[in-house]
Amino acid sequence: MHRRFLIMGAPALLAACSSRWSTNFDTQLTPDVTRSWRLNTVQVTVPAELTVSEANRLAPNADIVWHGEPRGNRRKQVASIVEDGITSGASALQGSQDVTFAVTLQEFHAVTPAAVNTAPGAVHNIAFTIQGFDSETVAPVTEPEFIKADLPAFTGAAAVVAAQEGQTQKVRITNHLARVTQSWLGIGEDVRGDFSGFGR
């Protein structure tokens, strides 16, 4: 039977902007907790109130900005990227308890072509809340966790070289989300940290 999981007590959106960014979360789980889990599925919700912009300028004022794929349903596109990244990271869990991760997206503001071409630097701003549930009983196995997963973006010649090497925005963000997920689950290196740079 298909079950839908809702995150309990998701924190409010962070609206402040600054020149300092982070990959961060408050509580890192431990292998003692997570080694018994096995990934069942990842469910990503994109709230209707999140704004979307197709504007090709340096930093559109919107929650969802994504130009890394042909124009289409940006909500579905970014939800798929988040789902793929978290699934990739959590697939390393090899226990016996099936766990579903419910994710509520709060921001997915990737850089625009204008920023890639003209900005001296840029940042992909990504934020979401995640909570784990037992897939059978629907009992929560974690508290809701707010995760900031900002990632420095390539601009100028570096972006061209990266794309030629297959390191597109989509690939880099997906891989970054996988590493962040493993870090939160306590099964990968601790990737938390702050950095400075140009961004929204």
PDB file of N, CA and C in Angstrom, residues 65-161:
ATOM      1  N   VAL A  65      14.788  28.615  -8.964  1.00  0.00           N
ATOM      2  CA  VAL A  65      15.419  29.124 -10.189  1.00  0.00           C
ATOM      3  C   VAL A  65      16.249  27.983 -10.748  1.00  0.00           C
ATOM      4  N   TRP A  66      15.916  27.548 -11.943  1.00  0.00           N
ATOM      5  CA  TRP A  66      16.608  26.396 -12.512  1.00  0.00           C
ATOM      6  C   TRP A  66      16.628  26.515 -14.037  1.00  0.00           C
ATOM      7  N   HIS A  67      17.834  26.600 -14.602  1.00  0.00           N
ATOM      8  CA  HIS A  67      18.018  26.687 -16.053  1.00  0.00           C
ATOM      9  C   HIS A  67      18.883  25.548 -16.575  1.00  0.00           C
ATOM     10  N   GLY A  68      19.095  24.511 -15.747  1.00  0.00           N
ATOM     11  CA  GLY A  68      19.989  23.433 -16.132  1.00  0.00           C
ATOM     12  C   GLY A  68      19.355  22.378 -17.016  1.00  0.00           C
ATOM     13  N   GLU A  69      18.087  22.536 -17.332  1.00  0.00           N
ATOM     14  CA  GLU A  69      17.375  21.637 -18.244  1.00  0.00           C
ATOM     15  C   GLU A  69      16.492  22.486 -19.148  1.00  0.00           C
ATOM     16  N   PRO A  70      16.023  21.916 -20.273  1.00  0.00           N
ATOM     17  CA  PRO A  70      15.115  22.679 -21.133  1.00  0.00           C
ATOM     18  C   PRO A  70      13.909  23.173 -20.344  1.00  0.00           C
ATOM     19  N   ARG A  71      13.358  24.291 -20.769  1.00  0.00           N
ATOM     20  CA  ARG A  71      12.231  24.871 -20.058  1.00  0.00           C
ATOM     21  C   ARG A  71      11.090  23.864 -19.954  1.00  0.00           C
ATOM     22  N   GLY A  72      10.534  23.792 -18.761  1.00  0.00           N
ATOM     23  CA  GLY A  72       9.446  22.848 -18.503  1.00  0.00           C
ATOM     24  C   GLY A  72       8.910  23.085 -17.119  1.00  0.00           C
ATOM     25  N   ASN A  73       8.372  22.057 -16.504  1.00  0.00           N
ATOM     26  CA  ASN A  73       7.836  22.165 -15.158  1.00  0.00           C
ATOM     27  C   ASN A  73       8.999  22.185 -14.169  1.00  0.00           C
ATOM     28  N   ARG A  74       9.378  23.383 -13.756  1.00  0.00           N
ATOM     29  CA  ARG A  74      10.566  23.523 -12.908  1.00  0.00           C
ATOM     30  C   ARG A  74      10.375  22.851 -11.551  1.00  0.00           C
ATOM     31  N   ARG A  75       9.160  22.847 -11.042  1.00  0.00           N
ATOM     32  CA  ARG A  75       8.918  22.191  -9.762  1.00  0.00           C
ATOM     33  C   ARG A  75       9.241  20.696  -9.856  1.00  0.00           C
ATOM     34  N   LYS A  76       8.755  20.061 -10.907  1.00  0.00           N
ATOM     35  CA  LYS A  76       9.025  18.636 -11.088  1.00  0.00           C
ATOM     36  C   LYS A  76      10.503  18.383 -11.345  1.00  0.00           C
ATOM     37  N   GLN A  77      11.137  19.267 -12.113  1.00  0.00           N
ATOM     38  CA  GLN A  77      12.550  19.076 -12.429  1.00  0.00           C
ATOM     39  C   GLN A  77      13.413  19.128 -11.171  1.00  0.00           C
ATOM     40  N   VAL A  78      13.198  20.147 -10.331  1.00  0.00           N
ATOM     41  CA  VAL A  78      14.048  20.267  -9.151  1.00  0.00           C
ATOM     42  C   VAL A  78      13.698  19.193  -8.117  1.00  0.00           C
ATOM     43  N   ALA A  79      12.414  18.804  -8.039  1.00  0.00           N
ATOM     44  CA  ALA A  79      12.041  17.718  -7.140  1.00  0.00           C
ATOM     45  C   ALA A  79      12.750  16.434  -7.534  1.00  0.00           C
ATOM     46  N   SER A  80      12.870  16.178  -8.836  1.00  0.00           N
ATOM     47  CA  SER A  80      13.545  14.985  -9.320  1.00  0.00           C
ATOM     48  C   SER A  80      15.031  15.008  -8.965  1.00  0.00           C
ATOM     49  N   ILE A  81      15.656  16.176  -9.074  1.00  0.00           N
ATOM     50  CA  ILE A  81      17.076  16.285  -8.731  1.00  0.00           C
ATOM     51  C   ILE A  81      17.289  16.011  -7.247  1.00  0.00           C
ATOM     52  N   VAL A  82      16.448  16.609  -6.414  1.00  0.00           N
ATOM     53  CA  VAL A  82      16.570  16.393  -4.970  1.00  0.00           C
ATOM     54  C   VAL A  82      16.321  14.925  -4.634  1.00  0.00           C
ATOM     55  N   GLU A  83      15.310  14.332  -5.243  1.00  0.00           N
ATOM     56  CA  GLU A  83      15.019  12.917  -5.001  1.00  0.00           C
ATOM     57  C   GLU A  83      16.191  12.031  -5.415  1.00  0.00           C
ATOM     58  N   ASP A  84      16.755  12.298  -6.594  1.00  0.00           N
ATOM     59  CA  ASP A  84      17.872  11.485  -7.075  1.00  0.00           C
ATOM     60  C   ASP A  84      19.092  11.620  -6.168  1.00  0.00           C
ATOM     61  N   GLY A  85      19.380  12.854  -5.728  1.00  0.00           N
ATOM     62  CA  GLY A  85      20.548  13.067  -4.886  1.00  0.00           C
ATOM     63  C   GLY A  85      20.422  12.382  -3.541  1.00  0.00           C
ATOM     64  N   ILE A  86      19.273  12.548  -2.896  1.00  0.00           N
ATOM     65  CA  ILE A  86      19.077  11.931  -1.581  1.00  0.00           C
ATOM     66  C   ILE A  86      19.009  10.414  -1.708  1.00  0.00           C
ATOM     67  N   THR A  87      18.360   9.919  -2.758  1.00  0.00           N
ATOM     68  CA  THR A  87      18.302   8.472  -2.986  1.00  0.00           C
ATOM     69  C   THR A  87      19.695   7.895  -3.163  1.00  0.00           C
ATOM     70  N   SER A  88      20.522   8.584  -3.946  1.00  0.00           N
ATOM     71  CA  SER A  88      21.889   8.114  -4.160  1.00  0.00           C
ATOM     72  C   SER A  88      22.652   8.031  -2.843  1.00  0.00           C
ATOM     73  N   GLY A  89      22.514   9.058  -2.012  1.00  0.00           N
ATOM     74  CA  GLY A  89      23.228   9.050  -0.749  1.00  0.00           C
ATOM     75  C   GLY A  89      22.719   8.005   0.219  1.00  0.00           C
ATOM     76  N   ALA A  90      21.382   7.853   0.306  1.00  0.00           N
ATOM     77  CA  ALA A  90      20.791   6.938   1.285  1.00  0.00           C
ATOM     78  C   ALA A  90      20.819   5.488   0.826  1.00  0.00           C
ATOM     79  N   SER A  91      21.117   5.235  -0.439  1.00  0.00           N
ATOM     80  CA  SER A  91      21.143   3.862  -0.938  1.00  0.00           C
ATOM     81  C   SER A  91      22.253   3.030  -0.311  1.00  0.00           C
ATOM     82  N   ALA A  92      23.196   3.684   0.352  1.00  0.00           N
ATOM     83  CA  ALA A  92      24.262   2.949   1.032  1.00  0.00           C
ATOM     84  C   ALA A  92      23.757   2.256   2.291  1.00  0.00           C
ATOM     85  N   LEU A  93      22.564   2.605   2.756  1.00  0.00           N
ATOM     86  CA  LEU A  93      22.001   1.943   3.935  1.00  0.00           C
ATOM     87  C   LEU A  93      21.630   0.505   3.582  1.00  0.00           C
ATOM     88  N   GLN A  94      22.105  -0.463   4.350  1.00  0.00           N
ATOM     89  CA  GLN A  94      21.925  -1.874   4.013  1.00  0.00           C
ATOM     90  C   GLN A  94      21.340  -2.686   5.162  1.00  0.00           C
ATOM     91  N   GLY A  95      20.525  -2.055   6.010  1.00  0.00           N
ATOM     92  CA  GLY A  95      19.934  -2.764   7.127  1.00  0.00           C
ATOM     93  C   GLY A  95      18.656  -3.489   6.740  1.00  0.00           C
ATOM     94  N   SER A  96      17.845  -3.823   7.731  1.00  0.00           N
ATOM     95  CA  SER A  96      16.626  -4.597   7.483  1.00  0.00           C
ATOM     96  C   SER A  96      15.345  -3.795   7.670  1.00  0.00           C
ATOM     97  N   GLN A  97      15.432  -2.624   8.278  1.00  0.00           N
ATOM     98  CA  GLN A  97      14.245  -1.811   8.525  1.00  0.00           C
ATOM     99  C   GLN A  97      14.021  -0.850   7.360  1.00  0.00           C
ATOM    100  N   ASP A  98      12.923  -1.014   6.642  1.00  0.00           N
ATOM    101  CA  ASP A  98      12.631  -0.131   5.512  1.00  0.00           C
ATOM    102  C   ASP A  98      12.255   1.253   6.015  1.00  0.00           C
ATOM    103  N   VAL A  99      12.934   2.249   5.469  1.00  0.00           N
ATOM    104  CA  VAL A  99      12.728   3.632   5.895  1.00  0.00           C
ATOM    105  C   VAL A  99      12.399   4.489   4.685  1.00  0.00           C
ATOM    106  N   THR A 100      11.429   5.361   4.872  1.00  0.00           N
ATOM    107  CA  THR A 100      11.063   6.349   3.865  1.00  0.00           C
ATOM    108  C   THR A 100      11.530   7.717   4.341  1.00  0.00           C
ATOM    109  N   PHE A 101      12.117   8.478   3.444  1.00  0.00           N
ATOM    110  CA  PHE A 101      12.524   9.838   3.780  1.00  0.00           C
ATOM    111  C   PHE A 101      11.570  10.814   3.109  1.00  0.00           C
ATOM    112  N   ALA A 102      10.902  11.605   3.929  1.00  0.00           N
ATOM    113  CA  ALA A 102       9.997  12.650   3.436  1.00  0.00           C
ATOM    114  C   ALA A 102      10.753  13.964   3.431  1.00  0.00           C
ATOM    115  N   VAL A 103      10.730  14.629   2.301  1.00  0.00           N
ATOM    116  CA  VAL A 103      11.520  15.840   2.092  1.00  0.00           C
ATOM    117  C   VAL A 103      10.591  16.962   1.665  1.00  0.00           C
ATOM    118  N   THR A 104      10.718  18.102   2.302  1.00  0.00           N
ATOM    119  CA  THR A 104       9.996  19.302   1.883  1.00  0.00           C
ATOM    120  C   THR A 104      11.012  20.325   1.400  1.00  0.00           C
ATOM    121  N   LEU A 105      10.936  20.647   0.126  1.00  0.00           N
ATOM    122  CA  LEU A 105      11.867  21.622  -0.440  1.00  0.00           C
ATOM    123  C   LEU A 105      11.532  23.014   0.066  1.00  0.00           C
ATOM    124  N   GLN A 106      12.555  23.771   0.378  1.00  0.00           N
ATOM    125  CA  GLN A 106      12.350  25.142   0.818  1.00  0.00           C
ATOM    126  C   GLN A 106      13.011  26.157  -0.120  1.00  0.00           C
ATOM    127  N   GLU A 107      14.065  25.726  -0.789  1.00  0.00           N
ATOM    128  CA  GLU A 107      14.714  26.622  -1.765  1.00  0.00           C
ATOM    129  C   GLU A 107      15.546  25.781  -2.722  1.00  0.00           C
ATOM    130  N   PHE A 108      15.464  26.136  -3.992  1.00  0.00           N
ATOM    131  CA  PHE A 108      16.347  25.547  -5.000  1.00  0.00           C
ATOM    132  C   PHE A 108      16.633  26.667  -5.989  1.00  0.00           C
ATOM    133  N   HIS A 109      17.649  27.459  -5.652  1.00  0.00           N
ATOM    134  CA  HIS A 109      17.978  28.652  -6.437  1.00  0.00           C
ATOM    135  C   HIS A 109      19.351  28.438  -7.069  1.00  0.00           C
ATOM    136  N   ALA A 110      19.349  27.803  -8.246  1.00  0.00           N
ATOM    137  CA  ALA A 110      20.602  27.586  -8.969  1.00  0.00           C
ATOM    138  C   ALA A 110      20.953  28.851  -9.755  1.00  0.00           C
ATOM    139  N   VAL A 111      22.159  28.888 -10.291  1.00  0.00           N
ATOM    140  CA  VAL A 111      22.594  30.090 -10.987  1.00  0.00           C
ATOM    141  C   VAL A 111      22.028  30.116 -12.406  1.00  0.00           C
ATOM    142  N   THR A 112      21.811  31.305 -12.902  1.00  0.00           N
ATOM    143  CA  THR A 112      21.254  31.519 -14.235  1.00  0.00           C
ATOM    144  C   THR A 112      22.367  31.587 -15.272  1.00  0.00           C
ATOM    145  N   PRO A 113      22.047  31.444 -16.560  1.00  0.00           N
ATOM    146  CA  PRO A 113      23.055  31.647 -17.603  1.00  0.00           C
ATOM    147  C   PRO A 113      23.702  33.017 -17.521  1.00  0.00           C
ATOM    148  N   ALA A 114      22.925  34.040 -17.157  1.00  0.00           N
ATOM    149  CA  ALA A 114      23.500  35.384 -17.029  1.00  0.00           C
ATOM    150  C   ALA A 114      24.565  35.413 -15.957  1.00  0.00           C
ATOM    151  N   ALA A 115      24.320  34.741 -14.833  1.00  0.00           N
ATOM    152  CA  ALA A 115      25.314  34.696 -13.764  1.00  0.00           C
ATOM    153  C   ALA A 115      26.534  33.887 -14.197  1.00  0.00           C
ATOM    154  N   VAL A 116      26.308  32.775 -14.883  1.00  0.00           N
ATOM    155  CA  VAL A 116      27.422  31.952 -15.359  1.00  0.00           C
ATOM    156  C   VAL A 116      28.324  32.765 -16.285  1.00  0.00           C
ATOM    157  N   ASN A 117      27.713  33.579 -17.140  1.00  0.00           N
ATOM    158  CA  ASN A 117      28.475  34.308 -18.152  1.00  0.00           C
ATOM    159  C   ASN A 117      29.145  35.567 -17.628  1.00  0.00           C
ATOM    160  N   THR A 118      28.573  36.205 -16.599  1.00  0.00           N
ATOM    161  CA  THR A 118      29.074  37.534 -16.223  1.00  0.00           C
ATOM    162  C   THR A 118      29.523  37.672 -14.777  1.00  0.00           C
ATOM    163  N   ALA A 119      29.073  36.818 -13.882  1.00  0.00           N
ATOM    164  CA  ALA A 119      29.408  36.991 -12.463  1.00  0.00           C
ATOM    165  C   ALA A 119      30.813  36.474 -12.165  1.00  0.00           C
ATOM    166  N   PRO A 120      31.525  37.134 -11.251  1.00  0.00           N
ATOM    167  CA  PRO A 120      32.849  36.642 -10.859  1.00  0.00           C
ATOM    168  C   PRO A 120      32.784  35.366 -10.036  1.00  0.00           C
ATOM    169  N   GLY A 121      31.631  35.090  -9.482  1.00  0.00           N
ATOM    170  CA  GLY A 121      31.415  33.876  -8.706  1.00  0.00           C
ATOM    171  C   GLY A 121      29.938  33.757  -8.422  1.00  0.00           C
ATOM    172  N   ALA A 122      29.496  32.581  -8.011  1.00  0.00           N
ATOM    173  CA  ALA A 122      28.069  32.378  -7.756  1.00  0.00           C
ATOM    174  C   ALA A 122      27.884  31.161  -6.863  1.00  0.00           C
ATOM    175  N   VAL A 123      26.669  31.022  -6.339  1.00  0.00           N
ATOM    176  CA  VAL A 123      26.353  29.946  -5.412  1.00  0.00           C
ATOM    177  C   VAL A 123      24.999  29.351  -5.774  1.00  0.00           C
ATOM    178  N   HIS A 124      24.923  28.021  -5.762  1.00  0.00           N
ATOM    179  CA  HIS A 124      23.635  27.340  -5.832  1.00  0.00           C
ATOM    180  C   HIS A 124      23.091  27.277  -4.404  1.00  0.00           C
ATOM    181  N   ASN A 125      21.931  27.886  -4.166  1.00  0.00           N
ATOM    182  CA  ASN A 125      21.323  27.891  -2.834  1.00  0.00           C
ATOM    183  C   ASN A 125      20.233  26.821  -2.767  1.00  0.00           C
ATOM    184  N   ILE A 126      20.425  25.818  -1.925  1.00  0.00           N
ATOM    185  CA  ILE A 126      19.479  24.709  -1.805  1.00  0.00           C
ATOM    186  C   ILE A 126      19.186  24.477  -0.332  1.00  0.00           C
ATOM    187  N   ALA A 127      17.904  24.342  -0.002  1.00  0.00           N
ATOM    188  CA  ALA A 127      17.517  24.098   1.383  1.00  0.00           C
ATOM    189  C   ALA A 127      16.270  23.222   1.408  1.00  0.00           C
ATOM    190  N   PHE A 128      16.234  22.326   2.375  1.00  0.00           N
ATOM    191  CA  PHE A 128      15.082  21.439   2.501  1.00  0.00           C
ATOM    192  C   PHE A 128      15.009  20.909   3.930  1.00  0.00           C
ATOM    193  N   THR A 129      13.849  20.360   4.274  1.00  0.00           N
ATOM    194  CA  THR A 129      13.674  19.669   5.545  1.00  0.00           C
ATOM    195  C   THR A 129      13.440  18.198   5.252  1.00  0.00           C
ATOM    196  N   ILE A 130      14.086  17.331   6.019  1.00  0.00           N
ATOM    197  CA  ILE A 130      13.992  15.893   5.792  1.00  0.00           C
ATOM    198  C   ILE A 130      13.634  15.193   7.099  1.00  0.00           C
ATOM    199  N   GLN A 131      12.832  14.154   7.005  1.00  0.00           N
ATOM    200  CA  GLN A 131      12.497  13.333   8.163  1.00  0.00           C
ATOM    201  C   GLN A 131      12.349  11.887   7.726  1.00  0.00           C
ATOM    202  N   GLY A 132      12.855  10.970   8.542  1.00  0.00           N
ATOM    203  CA  GLY A 132      12.753   9.549   8.246  1.00  0.00           C
ATOM    204  C   GLY A 132      11.578   8.915   8.971  1.00  0.00           C
ATOM    205  N   PHE A 133      10.910   7.955   8.288  1.00  0.00           N
ATOM    206  CA  PHE A 133       9.774   7.232   8.850  1.00  0.00           C
ATOM    207  C   PHE A 133       9.942   5.740   8.580  1.00  0.00           C
ATOM    208  N   ASP A 134       9.506   4.925   9.524  1.00  0.00           N
ATOM    209  CA  ASP A 134       9.395   3.500   9.246  1.00  0.00           C
ATOM    210  C   ASP A 134       8.349   3.315   8.154  1.00  0.00           C
ATOM    211  N   SER A 135       8.707   2.626   7.090  1.00  0.00           N
ATOM    212  CA  SER A 135       7.827   2.544   5.925  1.00  0.00           C
ATOM    213  C   SER A 135       6.565   1.743   6.190  1.00  0.00           C
ATOM    214  N   GLU A 136       6.598   0.852   7.174  1.00  0.00           N
ATOM    215  CA  GLU A 136       5.425   0.026   7.470  1.00  0.00           C
ATOM    216  C   GLU A 136       4.512   0.674   8.500  1.00  0.00           C
ATOM    217  N   THR A 137       5.086   1.130   9.594  1.00  0.00           N
ATOM    218  CA  THR A 137       4.278   1.663  10.690  1.00  0.00           C
ATOM    219  C   THR A 137       4.031   3.157  10.572  1.00  0.00           C
ATOM    220  N   VAL A 138       4.808   3.848   9.739  1.00  0.00           N
ATOM    221  CA  VAL A 138       4.754   5.301   9.561  1.00  0.00           C
ATOM    222  C   VAL A 138       5.224   6.032  10.826  1.00  0.00           C
ATOM    223  N   ALA A 139       5.825   5.318  11.754  1.00  0.00           N
ATOM    224  CA  ALA A 139       6.381   5.961  12.940  1.00  0.00           C
ATOM    225  C   ALA A 139       7.656   6.708  12.565  1.00  0.00           C
ATOM    226  N   PRO A 140       7.832   7.937  13.042  1.00  0.00           N
ATOM    227  CA  PRO A 140       9.066   8.666  12.720  1.00  0.00           C
ATOM    228  C   PRO A 140      10.279   8.005  13.349  1.00  0.00           C
ATOM    229  N   VAL A 141      11.352   7.934  12.603  1.00  0.00           N
ATOM    230  CA  VAL A 141      12.614   7.399  13.126  1.00  0.00           C
ATOM    231  C   VAL A 141      13.650   8.498  13.304  1.00  0.00           C
ATOM    232  N   THR A 142      13.336   9.701  12.830  1.00  0.00           N
ATOM    233  CA  THR A 142      14.175  10.868  13.079  1.00  0.00           C
ATOM    234  C   THR A 142      13.260  12.056  13.356  1.00  0.00           C
ATOM    235  N   GLU A 143      13.836  13.072  13.940  1.00  0.00           N
ATOM    236  CA  GLU A 143      13.163  14.362  14.021  1.00  0.00           C
ATOM    237  C   GLU A 143      13.284  15.065  12.668  1.00  0.00           C
ATOM    238  N   PRO A 144      12.423  16.022  12.370  1.00  0.00           N
ATOM    239  CA  PRO A 144      12.624  16.817  11.151  1.00  0.00           C
ATOM    240  C   PRO A 144      13.965  17.545  11.219  1.00  0.00           C
ATOM    241  N   GLU A 145      14.713  17.515  10.135  1.00  0.00           N
ATOM    242  CA  GLU A 145      16.030  18.163  10.098  1.00  0.00           C
ATOM    243  C   GLU A 145      16.076  19.159   8.949  1.00  0.00           C
ATOM    244  N   PHE A 146      16.360  20.410   9.281  1.00  0.00           N
ATOM    245  CA  PHE A 146      16.541  21.431   8.245  1.00  0.00           C
ATOM    246  C   PHE A 146      17.970  21.361   7.739  1.00  0.00           C
ATOM    247  N   ILE A 147      18.128  21.242   6.441  1.00  0.00           N
ATOM    248  CA  ILE A 147      19.453  21.101   5.846  1.00  0.00           C
ATOM    249  C   ILE A 147      19.683  22.207   4.826  1.00  0.00           C
ATOM    250  N   LYS A 148      20.758  22.935   5.015  1.00  0.00           N
ATOM    251  CA  LYS A 148      21.242  23.884   4.013  1.00  0.00           C
ATOM    252  C   LYS A 148      22.300  23.158   3.202  1.00  0.00           C
ATOM    253  N   ALA A 149      22.136  23.158   1.893  1.00  0.00           N
ATOM    254  CA  ALA A 149      23.064  22.430   1.022  1.00  0.00           C
ATOM    255  C   ALA A 149      23.583  23.356  -0.070  1.00  0.00           C
ATOM    256  N   ASP A 150      24.059  24.522   0.331  1.00  0.00           N
ATOM    257  CA  ASP A 150      24.621  25.457  -0.643  1.00  0.00           C
ATOM    258  C   ASP A 150      25.866  24.855  -1.293  1.00  0.00           C
ATOM    259  N   LEU A 151      26.107  25.267  -2.528  1.00  0.00           N
ATOM    260  CA  LEU A 151      27.228  24.717  -3.299  1.00  0.00           C
ATOM    261  C   LEU A 151      27.817  25.806  -4.181  1.00  0.00           C
ATOM    262  N   PRO A 152      29.129  26.046  -4.103  1.00  0.00           N
ATOM    263  CA  PRO A 152      29.728  27.018  -5.018  1.00  0.00           C
ATOM    264  C   PRO A 152      29.485  26.603  -6.467  1.00  0.00           C
ATOM    265  N   ALA A 153      29.112  27.578  -7.287  1.00  0.00           N
ATOM    266  CA  ALA A 153      28.837  27.312  -8.702  1.00  0.00           C
ATOM    267  C   ALA A 153      30.035  27.722  -9.556  1.00  0.00           C
ATOM    268  N   PHE A 154      30.180  27.064 -10.689  1.00  0.00           N
ATOM    269  CA  PHE A 154      31.199  27.458 -11.646  1.00  0.00           C
ATOM    270  C   PHE A 154      30.660  28.579 -12.529  1.00  0.00           C
ATOM    271  N   THR A 155      31.513  29.541 -12.826  1.00  0.00           N
ATOM    272  CA  THR A 155      31.166  30.614 -13.757  1.00  0.00           C
ATOM    273  C   THR A 155      32.291  30.781 -14.766  1.00  0.00           C
ATOM    274  N   GLY A 156      31.983  31.505 -15.830  1.00  0.00           N
ATOM    275  CA  GLY A 156      32.996  31.814 -16.830  1.00  0.00           C
ATOM    276  C   GLY A 156      33.610  30.581 -17.460  1.00  0.00           C
ATOM    277  N   ALA A 157      34.922  30.637 -17.688  1.00  0.00           N
ATOM    278  CA  ALA A 157      35.631  29.546 -18.352  1.00  0.00           C
ATOM    279  C   ALA A 157      35.553  28.247 -17.553  1.00  0.00           C
ATOM    280  N   ALA A 158      35.538  28.364 -16.222  1.00  0.00           N
ATOM    281  CA  ALA A 158      35.466  27.160 -15.385  1.00  0.00           C
ATOM    282  C   ALA A 158      34.163  26.404 -15.626  1.00  0.00           C
ATOM    283  N   ALA A 159      33.076  27.130 -15.860  1.00  0.00           N
ATOM    284  CA  ALA A 159      31.791  26.482 -16.133  1.00  0.00           C
ATOM    285  C   ALA A 159      31.825  25.754 -17.468  1.00  0.00           C
ATOM    286  N   VAL A 160      32.487  26.351 -18.455  1.00  0.00           N
ATOM    287  CA  VAL A 160      32.594  25.721 -19.775  1.00  0.00           C
ATOM    288  C   VAL A 160      33.390  24.419 -19.669  1.00  0.00           C
ATOM    289  N   VAL A 161      34.525  24.475 -18.986  1.00  0.00           N
ATOM    290  CA  VAL A 161      35.364  23.286 -18.834  1.00  0.00           C
ATOM    291  C   VAL A 161      34.618  22.201 -18.071  1.00  0.00           C
TER     292      VAL A 161
END
